CSV table of C-alpha atoms in Angstrom, one decimal:
chain,number,residue,atom,x,y,z
A,30,MET,CA,-10.6,10.8,-30.4
A,31,THR,CA,-8.9,11.2,-27.0
A,32,ASP,CA,-9.4,8.4,-24.5
A,33,SER,CA,-10.4,9.1,-20.9
A,34,VAL,CA,-10.3,7.5,-17.5
A,35,LYS,CA,-13.4,7.5,-15.4
A,36,CYS,CA,-14.1,7.2,-11.7
A,37,ILE,CA,-17.5,5.7,-10.9
A,38,SER,CA,-18.4,6.5,-7.4
A,39,PRO,CA,-19.2,3.4,-5.2
A,40,ILE,CA,-21.7,5.6,-3.3
A,41,ASP,CA,-24.3,5.8,-6.0
A,42,GLY,CA,-22.8,4.2,-9.1
A,43,ALA,CA,-22.7,7.5,-10.9
A,44,LEU,CA,-19.8,9.1,-12.8
A,45,TYR,CA,-17.8,11.2,-10.3
A,46,ALA,CA,-14.8,12.3,-12.3
A,47,GLU,CA,-13.4,11.9,-15.8
A,48,ARG,CA,-10.1,13.0,-17.2
A,49,GLU,CA,-8.6,12.8,-20.7
A,50,THR,CA,-5.5,10.6,-21.1
A,51,LEU,CA,-2.3,12.0,-22.7
A,52,SER,CA,-1.5,10.9,-26.2
A,53,GLU,CA,1.9,9.1,-26.5
A,54,VAL,CA,3.3,12.2,-28.0
A,55,ASP,CA,2.2,14.4,-25.1
A,56,ALA,CA,3.3,11.8,-22.6
A,57,THR,CA,6.7,11.7,-24.1
A,58,ALA,CA,6.9,15.5,-24.0
A,59,ALA,CA,6.0,15.3,-20.3
A,60,VAL,CA,8.9,12.9,-19.7
A,61,GLU,CA,11.3,15.2,-21.6
A,62,ARG,CA,10.2,18.2,-19.4
A,63,ALA,CA,10.8,16.0,-16.3
A,64,LYS,CA,14.3,15.0,-17.5
A,65,SER,CA,15.2,18.6,-18.2
A,66,ALA,CA,13.9,19.9,-14.9
A,67,GLN,CA,15.5,17.1,-12.9
A,68,VAL,CA,19.1,18.4,-13.5
A,69,ALA,CA,18.5,21.7,-11.8
A,70,TRP,CA,16.4,20.0,-9.1
A,71,ALA,CA,19.1,17.6,-8.2
A,72,ALA,CA,21.6,20.4,-8.1
A,73,ARG,CA,19.7,22.2,-5.4
A,74,PRO,CA,21.0,21.7,-1.8
A,75,LEU,CA,19.5,18.6,-0.1
A,76,ASN,CA,18.1,20.8,2.7
A,77,GLU,CA,16.1,22.8,0.2
A,78,ARG,CA,14.5,19.8,-1.4
A,79,ILE,CA,13.7,18.4,2.1
A,80,ALA,CA,12.1,21.8,3.1
A,81,LEU,CA,10.0,22.0,-0.1
A,82,VAL,CA,8.7,18.4,0.3
A,83,ARG,CA,7.8,19.2,3.9
A,84,ALA,CA,6.0,22.3,2.8
A,85,GLY,CA,4.1,20.3,0.2
A,86,VAL,CA,3.0,17.8,2.8
A,87,GLU,CA,1.8,20.6,5.0
A,88,LYS,CA,-0.3,22.0,2.1
A,89,VAL,CA,-1.9,18.6,1.7
A,90,GLY,CA,-2.9,18.7,5.4
A,91,GLN,CA,-4.6,22.0,4.9
A,92,MET,CA,-6.8,20.4,2.3
A,93,ASN,CA,-7.7,17.5,4.5
A,94,GLU,CA,-11.4,18.3,5.1
A,95,LYS,CA,-12.1,18.4,1.4
A,96,ILE,CA,-9.9,15.4,0.7
A,97,VAL,CA,-11.8,13.2,3.3
A,98,GLU,CA,-15.1,13.8,1.5
A,99,GLU,CA,-13.5,13.3,-1.9
A,100,LEU,CA,-12.1,9.9,-0.8
A,101,ALA,CA,-15.6,8.8,0.3
A,102,TRP,CA,-17.0,9.6,-3.1
A,103,GLN,CA,-14.0,8.0,-5.0
A,104,MET,CA,-13.4,4.8,-3.1
A,105,GLY,CA,-16.0,4.6,-0.3
A,106,ARG,CA,-14.1,5.0,2.9
A,107,PRO,CA,-16.3,6.4,5.7
A,108,VAL,CA,-15.7,10.1,6.6
A,109,ARG,CA,-15.7,9.2,10.3
A,110,TYR,CA,-12.1,7.9,9.9
A,111,GLY,CA,-10.7,11.3,8.9
A,112,GLY,CA,-8.7,10.4,5.8
A,113,GLU,CA,-5.1,9.5,5.6
A,114,PHE,CA,-3.1,12.6,6.6
A,115,GLY,CA,-1.8,11.2,9.8
A,116,GLY,CA,0.0,8.3,8.1
A,117,PHE,CA,0.8,10.4,5.1
A,118,ASN,CA,2.5,13.0,7.2
A,119,GLN,CA,4.3,10.4,9.4
A,120,ARG,CA,5.8,8.6,6.4
A,121,ALA,CA,6.9,11.8,4.6
A,122,SER,CA,8.3,13.3,7.7
A,123,HIS,CA,10.3,10.2,8.6
A,124,MET,CA,11.8,10.1,5.2
A,125,ALA,CA,12.7,13.8,5.4
A,126,ASP,CA,14.2,13.3,8.9
A,127,ILE,CA,16.5,10.5,7.8
A,128,ALA,CA,17.4,11.9,4.4
A,129,GLU,CA,20.8,13.5,5.3
A,130,ASP,CA,22.1,10.3,6.8
A,131,ALA,CA,20.5,8.0,4.3
A,132,LEU,CA,21.9,9.9,1.3
A,133,ALA,CA,25.3,10.7,2.8
A,134,PRO,CA,28.3,9.4,1.0
A,135,ILE,CA,29.9,6.2,2.3
A,136,MET,CA,33.4,7.2,3.2
A,137,VAL,CA,36.0,4.5,2.6
A,138,GLU,CA,39.3,6.5,2.8
A,139,ASP,CA,40.3,10.1,3.2
A,140,SER,CA,44.0,10.1,3.6
A,141,GLY,CA,47.1,11.9,2.3
A,142,GLU,CA,47.1,9.6,-0.7
A,143,PHE,CA,43.4,8.8,-1.6
A,144,ASN,CA,39.9,10.1,-1.2
A,145,ARG,CA,37.6,7.1,-1.8
A,146,TYR,CA,33.8,7.2,-1.3
A,147,ILE,CA,30.4,6.0,-2.6
A,148,LYS,CA,27.8,8.6,-3.4
A,149,ARG,CA,24.0,8.0,-3.8
A,150,VAL,CA,22.9,9.8,-7.0
A,151,PRO,CA,19.3,10.0,-8.3
A,152,HIS,CA,18.0,7.8,-11.1
A,153,GLY,CA,16.6,10.8,-13.0
A,154,VAL,CA,12.9,10.4,-13.7
A,155,VAL,CA,10.8,8.1,-11.5
A,156,LEU,CA,7.4,6.9,-12.5
A,157,VAL,CA,5.1,6.2,-9.6
A,158,VAL,CA,2.0,4.1,-10.4
A,159,ALA,CA,-0.2,4.3,-7.3
A,160,PRO,CA,-3.3,2.3,-6.2
A,161,TRP,CA,-6.7,3.5,-5.0
A,162,ASN,CA,-7.1,1.7,-1.6
A,163,TYR,CA,-4.9,4.1,0.4
A,164,PRO,CA,-4.2,6.6,-2.4
A,165,TYR,CA,-2.4,9.3,-0.5
A,166,MET,CA,-0.3,7.1,1.8
A,167,THR,CA,0.8,4.6,-0.9
A,168,ALA,CA,1.8,7.5,-3.3
A,169,ILE,CA,3.8,9.4,-0.7
A,170,ASN,CA,5.8,6.3,0.2
A,171,THR,CA,7.7,6.8,-3.0
A,172,VAL,CA,7.0,10.4,-4.1
A,173,ALA,CA,8.5,12.1,-1.0
A,174,PRO,CA,11.8,10.2,-0.9
A,175,ALA,CA,12.2,10.2,-4.7
A,176,LEU,CA,11.9,14.0,-4.8
A,177,ILE,CA,14.1,14.5,-1.7
A,178,ALA,CA,16.8,12.2,-3.4
A,179,GLY,CA,16.8,14.5,-6.4
A,180,ASN,CA,14.6,12.7,-8.9
A,181,SER,CA,11.8,14.2,-10.8
A,182,VAL,CA,8.5,12.3,-10.5
A,183,LEU,CA,5.6,11.4,-12.8
A,184,LEU,CA,2.7,10.2,-10.8
A,185,LYS,CA,0.1,8.0,-12.5
A,186,HIS,CA,-2.8,7.4,-10.1
A,187,ALA,CA,-5.5,4.7,-10.3
A,188,SER,CA,-8.6,5.6,-12.2
A,189,GLN,CA,-10.7,5.0,-9.1
A,190,THR,CA,-8.9,7.9,-7.3
A,191,LEU,CA,-8.4,10.4,-10.1
A,192,LEU,CA,-8.4,13.5,-7.9
A,193,VAL,CA,-5.6,12.4,-5.6
A,194,GLY,CA,-2.7,13.1,-8.0
A,195,GLU,CA,-4.3,16.5,-8.8
A,196,ARG,CA,-4.4,17.4,-5.1
A,197,LEU,CA,-0.8,16.3,-4.6
A,198,ALA,CA,0.3,18.4,-7.6
A,199,GLU,CA,-1.7,21.4,-6.4
A,200,ALA,CA,-0.1,21.2,-2.9
A,201,PHE,CA,3.5,20.5,-4.0
A,202,HIS,CA,3.4,23.2,-6.7
A,203,ALA,CA,1.9,25.7,-4.2
A,204,ALA,CA,4.8,24.9,-1.9
A,205,GLY,CA,7.4,25.7,-4.6
A,206,ILE,CA,8.3,22.4,-6.2
A,207,PRO,CA,8.6,23.1,-9.9
A,208,ALA,CA,5.7,21.9,-12.1
A,209,ASP,CA,8.0,19.9,-14.3
A,210,VAL,CA,9.7,18.2,-11.3
A,211,PHE,CA,6.4,16.7,-10.0
A,212,GLN,CA,3.8,16.0,-12.7
A,213,ASN,CA,0.5,14.3,-12.2
A,214,VAL,CA,-0.3,12.4,-15.5
A,215,PHE,CA,-3.3,10.5,-16.8
A,216,LEU,CA,-2.1,7.6,-19.0
A,217,ASP,CA,-3.7,4.6,-20.4
A,218,HIS,CA,-2.0,1.2,-20.1
A,219,GLY,CA,-0.7,1.2,-23.6
A,220,THR,CA,1.0,4.5,-23.3
A,221,THR,CA,2.4,3.6,-19.9
A,222,SER,CA,4.0,0.5,-21.3
A,223,ALA,CA,5.3,2.3,-24.3
A,224,LEU,CA,7.0,4.9,-22.2
A,225,ILE,CA,8.6,2.2,-20.0
A,226,ALA,CA,9.7,0.2,-23.1
A,227,ALA,CA,11.3,3.3,-24.5
A,228,GLY,CA,13.6,3.6,-21.4
A,229,SER,CA,11.9,6.8,-20.3
A,230,PHE,CA,12.4,6.3,-16.6
A,231,GLY,CA,15.3,5.6,-14.3
A,232,PHE,CA,13.0,3.7,-12.0
A,233,VAL,CA,9.4,2.5,-11.9
A,234,ASN,CA,7.5,1.9,-8.7
A,235,PHE,CA,4.2,0.1,-9.1
A,236,THR,CA,1.6,-0.8,-6.4
A,237,GLY,CA,-1.3,-2.9,-7.6
A,238,SER,CA,-2.3,-6.3,-9.0
A,239,VAL,CA,0.0,-9.2,-9.8
A,240,GLY,CA,-1.1,-8.9,-13.5
A,241,GLY,CA,-0.3,-5.2,-13.4
A,242,GLY,CA,3.2,-5.9,-12.0
A,243,GLN,CA,3.8,-8.5,-14.7
A,244,ALA,CA,2.9,-5.9,-17.3
A,245,MET,CA,5.3,-3.4,-15.9
A,246,GLU,CA,8.1,-6.0,-15.9
A,247,ARG,CA,7.3,-7.1,-19.5
A,248,ALA,CA,7.4,-3.4,-20.6
A,249,ALA,CA,10.8,-2.9,-18.9
A,250,ALA,CA,12.3,-6.1,-20.3
A,251,GLY,CA,15.6,-5.4,-22.0
A,252,THR,CA,15.7,-1.7,-20.9
A,253,PHE,CA,17.5,-2.4,-17.6
A,254,THR,CA,15.0,-0.1,-15.9
A,255,GLY,CA,14.6,-0.8,-12.2
A,256,VAL,CA,11.1,-1.9,-11.3
A,257,GLY,CA,9.9,-2.0,-7.7
A,258,THR,CA,6.5,-3.8,-7.1
A,259,GLU,CA,4.1,-4.3,-4.3
A,260,LEU,CA,1.4,-6.6,-5.5
A,261,GLY,CA,-1.1,-9.0,-3.9
A,262,GLY,CA,-1.3,-10.2,-0.4
A,263,LYS,CA,-3.0,-12.8,1.7
A,264,ASP,CA,-1.7,-11.8,5.1
A,265,PRO,CA,-2.2,-14.3,8.0
A,266,GLY,CA,-2.7,-13.8,11.7
A,267,TYR,CA,-1.6,-16.5,14.1
A,268,VAL,CA,-3.1,-16.5,17.7
A,269,MET,CA,-0.8,-18.7,19.8
A,270,ASP,CA,-2.0,-20.5,22.9
A,271,ASP,CA,-0.6,-17.9,25.3
A,272,ALA,CA,-2.0,-14.8,23.5
A,273,ASP,CA,-4.1,-12.0,25.0
A,274,VAL,CA,-7.4,-13.0,23.3
A,275,ASP,CA,-9.1,-9.7,23.7
A,276,ALA,CA,-6.3,-7.7,22.2
A,277,ALA,CA,-5.8,-10.3,19.4
A,278,VAL,CA,-9.5,-10.4,18.3
A,279,GLU,CA,-10.0,-6.7,18.4
A,280,THR,CA,-6.9,-5.9,16.4
A,281,LEU,CA,-7.1,-8.8,13.9
A,282,ILE,CA,-10.7,-8.3,13.1
A,283,ASP,CA,-10.2,-4.6,12.6
A,284,GLY,CA,-7.2,-5.5,10.4
A,285,ALA,CA,-9.5,-7.8,8.4
A,286,MET,CA,-12.5,-5.4,8.0
A,287,PHE,CA,-11.2,-1.8,8.1
A,288,ASN,CA,-11.5,0.0,4.8
A,289,SER,CA,-14.0,-2.7,3.8
A,290,GLY,CA,-11.0,-5.1,3.8
A,291,GLN,CA,-9.3,-3.2,1.1
A,292,CYS,CA,-5.8,-3.0,2.7
A,293,CYS,CA,-2.6,-4.3,1.1
A,294,CYS,CA,-1.5,-5.7,4.5
A,295,GLY,CA,-5.0,-6.4,5.8
A,296,ILE,CA,-5.6,-9.7,7.6
A,297,GLU,CA,-7.2,-12.2,5.2
A,298,ARG,CA,-6.9,-15.5,7.1
A,299,ILE,CA,-6.6,-16.3,10.9
A,300,TYR,CA,-5.2,-19.4,12.6
A,301,VAL,CA,-6.0,-19.8,16.3
A,302,ALA,CA,-4.6,-22.3,18.8
A,303,GLU,CA,-7.2,-24.9,19.8
A,304,ASN,CA,-7.5,-23.8,23.4
A,305,LEU,CA,-8.5,-20.2,22.3
A,306,PHE,CA,-10.4,-20.9,19.2
A,307,ASP,CA,-14.0,-20.9,20.5
A,308,GLU,CA,-13.5,-17.8,22.6
A,309,PHE,CA,-11.7,-16.0,19.7
A,310,VAL,CA,-14.5,-16.8,17.2
A,311,ALA,CA,-17.3,-15.8,19.6
A,312,LYS,CA,-15.7,-12.4,20.3
A,313,ALA,CA,-14.9,-11.8,16.6
A,314,VAL,CA,-18.6,-12.4,15.7
A,315,LYS,CA,-19.7,-10.0,18.3
A,316,ILE,CA,-17.4,-7.2,17.0
A,317,VAL,CA,-18.5,-7.6,13.4
A,318,GLU,CA,-22.2,-7.8,14.4
A,319,GLY,CA,-21.8,-4.2,15.7
A,320,TYR,CA,-20.6,-2.7,12.4
A,321,LYS,CA,-22.8,-0.3,10.5
A,322,LEU,CA,-22.7,-0.7,6.7
A,323,GLY,CA,-23.9,2.3,4.8
A,324,ASN,CA,-23.2,5.6,3.0
A,325,PRO,CA,-19.6,6.7,3.8
A,326,LEU,CA,-20.7,10.3,4.0
A,327,ASP,CA,-22.8,9.4,7.1
A,328,LYS,CA,-20.6,9.7,10.2
A,329,GLN,CA,-22.4,6.8,11.8
A,330,THR,CA,-21.2,4.4,9.1
A,331,THR,CA,-18.3,2.2,10.1
A,332,ILE,CA,-18.0,0.2,6.9
A,333,GLY,CA,-18.7,1.7,3.5
A,334,PRO,CA,-19.1,0.3,0.1
A,335,MET,CA,-16.3,-1.4,-1.7
A,336,ALA,CA,-14.5,0.7,-4.3
A,337,HIS,CA,-16.2,-1.0,-7.2
A,338,VAL,CA,-19.0,-3.5,-7.8
A,339,ARG,CA,-16.5,-5.9,-9.5
A,340,PHE,CA,-14.4,-6.0,-6.3
A,341,ALA,CA,-17.5,-6.8,-4.2
A,342,ASP,CA,-18.6,-9.5,-6.7
A,343,GLU,CA,-15.2,-11.3,-6.4
A,344,VAL,CA,-15.6,-11.4,-2.6
A,345,ARG,CA,-19.2,-12.7,-3.0
A,346,VAL,CA,-18.0,-15.5,-5.4
A,347,GLN,CA,-15.2,-16.6,-3.1
A,348,THR,CA,-17.5,-16.6,-0.1
A,349,SER,CA,-20.3,-18.5,-1.8
A,350,GLU,CA,-17.8,-21.1,-3.2
A,351,ALA,CA,-16.4,-21.7,0.3
A,352,ILE,CA,-19.9,-22.1,1.8
A,353,ALA,CA,-20.8,-24.6,-1.0
A,354,ALA,CA,-17.6,-26.5,-0.1
A,355,GLY,CA,-18.5,-26.7,3.6
A,356,ALA,CA,-17.5,-23.4,5.2
A,357,LYS,CA,-19.9,-22.0,7.8
A,358,PRO,CA,-20.8,-18.3,7.7
A,359,LEU,CA,-21.3,-16.8,11.2
A,360,ILE,CA,-22.7,-13.3,10.4
A,361,ASP,CA,-26.4,-13.1,9.7
A,362,PRO,CA,-27.3,-11.2,6.5
A,363,ALA,CA,-30.4,-9.8,8.3
A,364,LEU,CA,-28.0,-7.6,10.3
A,365,PHE,CA,-26.9,-5.8,7.1
A,366,PRO,CA,-29.9,-5.0,5.0
A,367,GLN,CA,-27.9,-2.3,3.2
A,368,ASP,CA,-26.0,-5.0,1.3
A,369,ASP,CA,-27.5,-4.3,-2.1
A,370,GLY,CA,-25.8,-6.9,-4.2
A,371,GLY,CA,-23.6,-4.2,-5.7
A,372,ALA,CA,-20.7,-2.2,-4.1
A,373,TYR,CA,-22.3,-2.3,-0.6
A,374,LEU,CA,-21.1,-5.6,0.8
A,375,MET,CA,-21.7,-7.0,4.3
A,376,PRO,CA,-18.8,-8.3,6.4
A,377,GLN,CA,-18.5,-12.0,6.9
A,378,ILE,CA,-16.6,-14.5,9.1
A,379,LEU,CA,-16.2,-18.1,7.9
A,380,VAL,CA,-15.2,-21.1,9.9
A,381,ASP,CA,-14.8,-24.8,8.8
A,382,VAL,CA,-12.6,-23.4,6.1
A,383,ASP,CA,-9.5,-25.1,4.6
A,384,HIS,CA,-6.9,-24.4,2.0
A,385,THR,CA,-8.8,-26.1,-0.8
A,386,MET,CA,-11.0,-22.9,-0.8
A,387,ARG,CA,-10.1,-19.8,-2.8
A,388,VAL,CA,-11.1,-17.6,0.1
A,389,MET,CA,-8.1,-19.0,2.0
A,390,ARG,CA,-5.7,-18.8,-1.0
A,391,ASP,CA,-6.6,-16.1,-3.4
A,392,GLU,CA,-6.5,-12.4,-2.5
A,393,SER,CA,-10.0,-11.4,-1.4
A,394,PHE,CA,-9.4,-7.7,-0.7
A,395,GLY,CA,-12.8,-7.4,1.0
A,396,PRO,CA,-14.6,-7.7,4.3
A,397,VAL,CA,-14.4,-11.5,4.7
A,398,VAL,CA,-12.0,-13.6,6.8
A,399,GLY,CA,-11.6,-17.3,7.3
A,400,ILE,CA,-10.6,-18.6,10.8
A,401,MET,CA,-9.0,-22.0,11.2
A,402,LYS,CA,-8.0,-24.0,14.3
A,403,VAL,CA,-4.4,-25.2,14.6
A,404,LYS,CA,-2.8,-27.6,17.0
A,405,ASP,CA,0.8,-26.1,17.2
A,406,ASP,CA,3.3,-23.7,15.8
A,407,ALA,CA,4.4,-26.2,13.1
A,408,GLU,CA,1.0,-26.5,11.7
A,409,ALA,CA,0.5,-22.7,11.8
A,410,ILE,CA,3.8,-22.1,10.0
A,411,SER,CA,2.9,-24.6,7.3
A,412,LEU,CA,-0.5,-23.0,6.7
A,413,MET,CA,0.9,-19.4,6.8
A,414,ASN,CA,3.5,-20.4,4.2
A,415,ASP,CA,0.9,-22.1,2.0
A,416,SER,CA,0.4,-19.0,-0.1
A,417,GLU,CA,1.7,-17.5,-3.3
A,418,PHE,CA,2.0,-14.1,-1.4
A,419,GLY,CA,4.2,-12.8,1.3
A,420,LEU,CA,3.7,-9.2,2.6
A,421,THR,CA,3.1,-9.3,6.4
A,422,ALA,CA,2.3,-11.9,9.0
A,423,SER,CA,0.9,-11.1,12.5
A,424,LEU,CA,1.9,-13.3,15.5
A,425,TRP,CA,0.1,-13.1,18.9
A,426,THR,CA,2.0,-14.3,21.9
A,427,LYS,CA,3.5,-13.0,25.2
A,428,ASP,CA,6.8,-14.8,24.3
A,429,VAL,CA,9.1,-12.6,22.2
A,430,ALA,CA,11.6,-15.4,21.6
A,431,ARG,CA,8.9,-17.7,20.4
A,432,ALA,CA,7.7,-15.1,18.0
A,433,GLN,CA,11.2,-14.6,16.6
A,434,VAL,CA,11.6,-18.4,16.1
A,435,VAL,CA,8.3,-18.7,14.4
A,436,GLY,CA,8.8,-15.5,12.4
A,437,ASP,CA,12.1,-16.7,11.1
A,438,GLN,CA,10.3,-19.6,9.4
A,439,ILE,CA,7.5,-17.5,7.7
A,440,GLU,CA,8.0,-16.5,4.1
A,441,THR,CA,7.0,-12.8,4.3
A,442,GLY,CA,8.2,-9.2,4.1
A,443,THR,CA,7.3,-8.1,7.7
A,444,ILE,CA,6.7,-9.9,10.9
A,445,PHE,CA,4.4,-8.2,13.4
A,446,MET,CA,4.0,-9.3,17.0
A,447,ASN,CA,0.8,-8.2,18.8
A,448,ARG,CA,-0.2,-5.8,16.1
A,449,CYS,CA,-1.1,-5.9,12.4
A,450,ASP,CA,-2.2,-3.9,9.4
A,451,TYR,CA,0.4,-1.2,10.0
A,452,LEU,CA,3.3,0.3,8.2
A,453,ASP,CA,6.4,1.5,10.1
A,454,PRO,CA,8.3,4.0,7.9
A,455,ALA,CA,11.6,3.3,9.7
A,456,LEU,CA,11.4,-0.4,8.5
A,457,CYS,CA,11.6,-1.5,4.9
A,458,TRP,CA,8.2,-2.1,3.3
A,459,THR,CA,8.8,-5.2,1.2
A,460,GLY,CA,7.4,-8.5,0.2
A,461,CYS,CA,8.3,-11.8,-1.3
A,462,LYS,CA,6.9,-14.4,-3.8
A,463,ASN,CA,4.0,-12.9,-5.8
A,464,THR,CA,3.8,-9.9,-3.5
A,465,GLY,CA,6.6,-8.5,-5.5
A,466,LYS,CA,10.2,-7.3,-5.1
A,467,GLY,CA,12.1,-4.2,-3.9
A,468,GLY,CA,11.5,-2.1,-0.8
A,469,GLY,CA,10.1,1.2,0.1
A,470,LEU,CA,10.6,3.6,3.0
A,471,SER,CA,13.4,3.4,5.5
A,472,VAL,CA,17.1,3.8,4.5
A,473,ILE,CA,16.6,1.0,2.0
A,474,GLY,CA,13.9,3.0,0.3
A,475,TYR,CA,16.5,5.7,-0.5
A,476,HIS,CA,18.9,3.1,-1.8
A,477,ASN,CA,16.3,1.9,-4.2
A,478,LEU,CA,15.5,5.4,-5.4
A,479,THR,CA,19.2,6.2,-6.1
A,480,ARG,CA,22.1,4.4,-7.6
A,481,PRO,CA,25.6,4.1,-6.1
A,482,LYS,CA,28.4,6.1,-7.8
A,483,SER,CA,32.0,5.4,-6.7
A,484,TYR,CA,34.8,7.9,-6.5
A,485,HIS,CA,38.4,6.8,-6.4
A,486,LEU,CA,40.5,10.0,-6.2
A,487,LYS,CA,44.3,9.7,-6.1
A,488,LYS,CA,45.9,12.8,-4.8
A,489,ALA,CA,48.8,14.3,-6.8
């Protein structure tokens, strides 16, 4: 009997999509097709690969109206926000723009005696395991540069966003990228691990949970397969005593609540200087009280259901534990009667929190944020670093030099000043500690999706 993966829609709890998973034999055959096709793909001129990826991205844009509604059904994001094509296009376009320079050989010597240089050559077959929370943007981070660099790609998307890989394959194949060069595959965990353990891939990129990342590394153990991971986050915001409070509260609260808090680099904890604390909290509460929780297909909805009931339940447990331990909730449940105890979850702001509470330590990945008062930079730095994760940190101040000094002391992948919850494709997207290792996008993204090959040519 063939297994299947299912997408249960958070809108109504009904089965939205179901796909059969490949058997290990069929999955191995897909890998072999990818290996065979990759040789000819890598031999094509770089400008052809760039043009085909750009054309595939354009085809995705042409599907956007349909995609926006599908995303609402699959993972609950309100249609009013228009999907992901803006960021999807920006990331893919930037990687296309920099490809010639990023992949150019590093010339060491070209003289009458020697020609010495380092080339960037593709790994071969790249497995991309993508998450559901920003399913198009997270996938394209690796898919576009991997293809441009001359790799073939197998994309395994999350069960919650089953249709995303199909849409990408439809678009890229229509643009002229060969079917065996880019394959969307449905795999169970056991088959995925078996393929990795068999050395099927030159590189594996995984975005998801810490446990999932550990499973990828275990499967790759002893194969020398490169594994890049972006895992959990507990990203802090720090509002310094000279910050623009209005800008800080508007941006940080949006960073905490947008997409129902289901953002890899969303704000999960906020530290505010004593002189600004009361003003910041009051303005934060007012913003959240204005949200409209409801069906994401309704254009009036500003916050939709969480992608799955179990995700909402985890946030409820963390919140109730914190309140039992002395935290004070500031948002009145009466304002959000749509909270049904299932996937539809009201947003919440907590004060009187501390780091003994899981809501300030564990990844929440939902519409809840704790806000703490701090007396100075040293205390804020200590609290920001008191985490097993390190993806981004957001600093709010008018003093660039101060932000640099504080930023240098924070254990994180990206430092933001006066913004948050953003990905700049020209900078390396990376993390530390349990957030994972490796780096995507930027020139460094290309370095991770290729290997160096040295040429030492002595002229006769």
